[in-house]
XYZ file of C-alpha atoms in Angstrom:
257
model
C -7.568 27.945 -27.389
C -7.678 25.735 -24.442
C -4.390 24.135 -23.784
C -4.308 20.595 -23.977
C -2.982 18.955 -20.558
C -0.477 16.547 -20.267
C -1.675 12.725 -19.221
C 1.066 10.732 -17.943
C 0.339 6.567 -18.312
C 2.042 4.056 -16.743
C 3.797 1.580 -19.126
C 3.823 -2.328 -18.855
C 7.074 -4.313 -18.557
C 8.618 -7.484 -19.786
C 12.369 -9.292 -19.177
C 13.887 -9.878 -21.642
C 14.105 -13.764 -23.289
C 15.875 -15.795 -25.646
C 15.473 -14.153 -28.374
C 14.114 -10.144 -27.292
C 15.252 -7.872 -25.100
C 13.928 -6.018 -21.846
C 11.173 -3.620 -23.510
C 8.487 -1.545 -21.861
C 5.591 -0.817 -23.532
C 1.334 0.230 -23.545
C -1.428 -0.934 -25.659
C -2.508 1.812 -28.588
C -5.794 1.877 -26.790
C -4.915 3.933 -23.498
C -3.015 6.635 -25.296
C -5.530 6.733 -28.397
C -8.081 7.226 -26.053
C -6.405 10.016 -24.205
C -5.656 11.885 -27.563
C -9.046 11.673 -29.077
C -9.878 13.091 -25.717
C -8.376 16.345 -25.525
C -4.922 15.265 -23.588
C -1.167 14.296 -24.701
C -0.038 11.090 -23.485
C 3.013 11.173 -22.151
C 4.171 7.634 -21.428
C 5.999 6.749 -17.892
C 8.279 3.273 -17.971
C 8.701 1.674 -14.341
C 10.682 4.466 -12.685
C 12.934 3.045 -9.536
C 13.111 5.509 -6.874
C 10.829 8.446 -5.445
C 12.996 11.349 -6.725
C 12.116 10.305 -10.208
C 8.213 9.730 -9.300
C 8.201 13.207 -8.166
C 10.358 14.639 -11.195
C 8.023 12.827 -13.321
C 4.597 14.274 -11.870
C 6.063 17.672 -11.691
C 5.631 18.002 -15.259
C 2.592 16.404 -16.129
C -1.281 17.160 -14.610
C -3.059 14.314 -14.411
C -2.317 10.548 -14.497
C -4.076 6.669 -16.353
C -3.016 3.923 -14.740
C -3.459 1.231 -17.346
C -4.749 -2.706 -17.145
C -1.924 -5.654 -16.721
C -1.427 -8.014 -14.592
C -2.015 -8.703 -11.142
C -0.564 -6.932 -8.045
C 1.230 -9.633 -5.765
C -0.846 -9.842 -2.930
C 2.222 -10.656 -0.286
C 2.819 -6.731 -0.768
C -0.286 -6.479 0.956
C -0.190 -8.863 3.775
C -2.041 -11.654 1.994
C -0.933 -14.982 0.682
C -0.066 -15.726 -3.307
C -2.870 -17.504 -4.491
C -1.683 -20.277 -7.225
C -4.412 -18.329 -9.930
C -2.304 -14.609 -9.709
C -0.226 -13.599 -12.206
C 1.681 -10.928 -10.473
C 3.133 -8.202 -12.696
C 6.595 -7.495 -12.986
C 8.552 -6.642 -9.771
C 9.529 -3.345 -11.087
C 6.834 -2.062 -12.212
C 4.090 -2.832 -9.450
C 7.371 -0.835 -6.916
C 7.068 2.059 -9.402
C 3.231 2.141 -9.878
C 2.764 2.253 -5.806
C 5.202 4.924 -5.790
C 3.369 6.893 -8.615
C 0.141 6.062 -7.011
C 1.278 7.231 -3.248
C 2.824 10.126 -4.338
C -0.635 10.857 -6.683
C -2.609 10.443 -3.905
C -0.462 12.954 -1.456
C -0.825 15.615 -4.090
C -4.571 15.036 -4.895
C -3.525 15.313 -8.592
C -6.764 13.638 -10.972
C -6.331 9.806 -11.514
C -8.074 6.951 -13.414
C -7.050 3.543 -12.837
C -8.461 0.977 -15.607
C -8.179 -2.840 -14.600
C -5.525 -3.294 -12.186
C -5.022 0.434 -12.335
C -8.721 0.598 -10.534
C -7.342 -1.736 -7.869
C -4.183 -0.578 -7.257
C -6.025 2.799 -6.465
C -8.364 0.744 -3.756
C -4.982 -0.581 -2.661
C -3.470 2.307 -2.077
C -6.319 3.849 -0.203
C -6.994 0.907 2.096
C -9.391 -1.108 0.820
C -8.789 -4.907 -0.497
C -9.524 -7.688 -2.789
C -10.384 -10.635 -3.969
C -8.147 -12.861 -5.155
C -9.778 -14.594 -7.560
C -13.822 -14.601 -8.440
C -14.267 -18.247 -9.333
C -13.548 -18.866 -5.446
C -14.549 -16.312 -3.820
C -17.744 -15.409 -5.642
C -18.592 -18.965 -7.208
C -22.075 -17.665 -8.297
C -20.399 -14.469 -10.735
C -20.894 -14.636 -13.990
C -17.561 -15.158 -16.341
C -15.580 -12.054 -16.273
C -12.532 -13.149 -18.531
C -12.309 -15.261 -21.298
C -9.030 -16.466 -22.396
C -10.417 -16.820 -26.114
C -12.169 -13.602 -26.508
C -9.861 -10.268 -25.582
C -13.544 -8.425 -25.628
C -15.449 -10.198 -24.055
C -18.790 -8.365 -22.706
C -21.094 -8.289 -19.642
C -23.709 -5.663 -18.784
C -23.526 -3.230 -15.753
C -25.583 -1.615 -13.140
C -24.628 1.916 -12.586
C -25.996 4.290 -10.014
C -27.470 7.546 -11.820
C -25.889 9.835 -9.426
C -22.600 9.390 -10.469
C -19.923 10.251 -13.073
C -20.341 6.487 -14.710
C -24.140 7.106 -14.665
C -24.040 10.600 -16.676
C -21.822 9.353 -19.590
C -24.015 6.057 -19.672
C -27.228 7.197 -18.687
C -30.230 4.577 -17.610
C -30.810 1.219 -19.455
C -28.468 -1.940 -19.685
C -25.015 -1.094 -20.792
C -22.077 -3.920 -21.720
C -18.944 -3.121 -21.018
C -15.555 -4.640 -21.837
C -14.438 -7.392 -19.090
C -11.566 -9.494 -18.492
C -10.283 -10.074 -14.714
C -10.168 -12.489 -12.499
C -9.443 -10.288 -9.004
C -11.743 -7.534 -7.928
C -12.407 -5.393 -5.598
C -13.894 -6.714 -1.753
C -13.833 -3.999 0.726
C -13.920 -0.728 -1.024
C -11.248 1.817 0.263
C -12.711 4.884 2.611
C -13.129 8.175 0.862
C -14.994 6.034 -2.208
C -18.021 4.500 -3.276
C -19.008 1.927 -6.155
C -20.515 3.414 -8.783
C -21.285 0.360 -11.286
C -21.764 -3.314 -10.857
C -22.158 -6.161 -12.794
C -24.928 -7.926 -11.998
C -23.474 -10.752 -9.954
C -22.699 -8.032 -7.300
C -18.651 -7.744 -8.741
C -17.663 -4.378 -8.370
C -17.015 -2.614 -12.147
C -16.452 1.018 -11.216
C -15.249 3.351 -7.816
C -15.121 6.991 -7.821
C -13.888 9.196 -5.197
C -16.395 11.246 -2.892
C -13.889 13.087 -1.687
C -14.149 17.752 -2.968
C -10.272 17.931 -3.345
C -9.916 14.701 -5.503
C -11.018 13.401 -9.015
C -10.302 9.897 -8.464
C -12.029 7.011 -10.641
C -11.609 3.751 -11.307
C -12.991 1.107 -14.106
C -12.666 -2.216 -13.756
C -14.097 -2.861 -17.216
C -11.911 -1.323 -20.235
C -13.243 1.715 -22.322
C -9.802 1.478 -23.715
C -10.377 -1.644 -25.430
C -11.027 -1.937 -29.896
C -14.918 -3.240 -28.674
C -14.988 0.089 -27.393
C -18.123 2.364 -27.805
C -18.505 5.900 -28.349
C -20.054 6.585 -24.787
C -16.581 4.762 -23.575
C -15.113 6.906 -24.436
C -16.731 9.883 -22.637
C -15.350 8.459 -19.929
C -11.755 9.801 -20.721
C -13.616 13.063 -21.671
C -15.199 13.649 -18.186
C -11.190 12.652 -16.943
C -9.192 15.067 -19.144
C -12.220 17.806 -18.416
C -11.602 17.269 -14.436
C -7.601 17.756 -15.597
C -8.400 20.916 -17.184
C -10.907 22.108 -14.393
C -8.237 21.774 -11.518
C -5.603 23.156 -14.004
C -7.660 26.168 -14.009
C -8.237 26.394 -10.128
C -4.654 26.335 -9.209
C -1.517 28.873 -9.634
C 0.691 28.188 -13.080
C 3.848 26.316 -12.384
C 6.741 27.457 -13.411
C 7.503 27.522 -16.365
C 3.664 27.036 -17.637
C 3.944 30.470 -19.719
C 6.630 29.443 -21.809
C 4.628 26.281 -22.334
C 1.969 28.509 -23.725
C 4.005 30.416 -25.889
C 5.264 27.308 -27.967
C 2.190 25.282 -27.822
């Protein structure tokens, strides 16, 4: 039997208020998907240094960054614009250290939402800060009233997003209001909406399974092609897995799986 590799996601975090406390957590979505895809989640709170990052990815083979809010553009070089919602402090300082260190060790990645565009980030591309402005003639991509809200794609055939869809229209799960400008080098855009706004990245680079969604295939609107998506992500886990010499410890692993 084909042992099932470890996923690590990224968790979310919130302070604590009045009447809660601190408390980390990840939508049922991200993990359920990676289950019903062959992996075992293995969940990663904001981490605060690099000796931890690299303790952490030691012991798992392949990483989801999930959706959330939005990464504060002043970490960039760019000015807060009044419409971003940064996510917490914490964990944007841990997700760019996961993220740096991912990308150092070519280990496979998929970044959904913000995930997708902290990977663009990271690599040296950009984005814009909010689509209403800088794109006035896109089509609604968020709507505060509908957590599912739709809007079809364009996807280019020769490309990981165009073999699990296929040809024809497609609607995907949306809801963002930053995306993607200059795409980083090393990657290409593999699906658009059809105002132009990118939807999907992958890497063309033959050492690194990188992709990125900027719709959600996570989310309860869901369809069963979505989900292929996490299939072709765990299979790329497995495939590298395969190609490279057992860590230590990977036999024991084996012998209690």
């Amino acid at each position: 039997m084909t042992r099932k590799p470890l996923i690590g996601l990224n968790a979310d975090f919130r302070a604590a208020a009045r009447s809660t406390p601190a408390f980390a957590y990840i939508a049922a979505g991200y993990y359920e998907a990676i289950i019903k895809a062959g992996g075992i989640p293995v969940l990663v709170p904001p981490q605060a240094d690099e000796e931890s990052v690299a303790r952490v990815l030691d012991a798992v083979e392949g990483f989801l960054f999930i959706g959330g809010g939005d990464l504060d553009p002043r970490n960039d070089g760019f000015m807060l614009h009044p419409s971003v919602r940064p996510m917490s402090a914490g964990r944007e300082d841990s997700d760019r250290m996961l993220m740096a260190e991912i990308a150092e060790r070519r280990m496979p990645v998929f970044g959904i939402g913000v995930g997708m565009q902290l990977i663009n980030v990271q690599q040296g591309g950009n984005l814009f800060l909010h689509i209403k402005e800088d794109l006035p003639e896109a089509v609604p991509h968020f709507d505060g009233q509908d957590v599912n809200h739709r809007h079809t794609l364009n996807v280019e055939s020769d490309s990981l997003i165009g073999r699990v869809y296929g040809d024809g229209e497609i609607r995907v799960t949306s809801r963002h209001h930053m995306a993607i400008d200059e795409v980083a080098p090393g990657f290409r855009v593999t699906a658009r909406c059809p105002d132009g706004v990118i939807e999907a990245i992958e890497s063309e680079m033959i050492d690194w399974f990188a992709l990125g969604t900027q719709f959600h295939p996570e989310s309860e609107a869901a369809s069963a092609l979505d989900i292929r998506i996490f299939e072709e992500f765990v299979d790329a886990v497995r495939e590298r897995n395969q190609e490279a010499p057992a860590k230590e410890g990977d036999e024991a692993y084996r012998l209690v799986a």
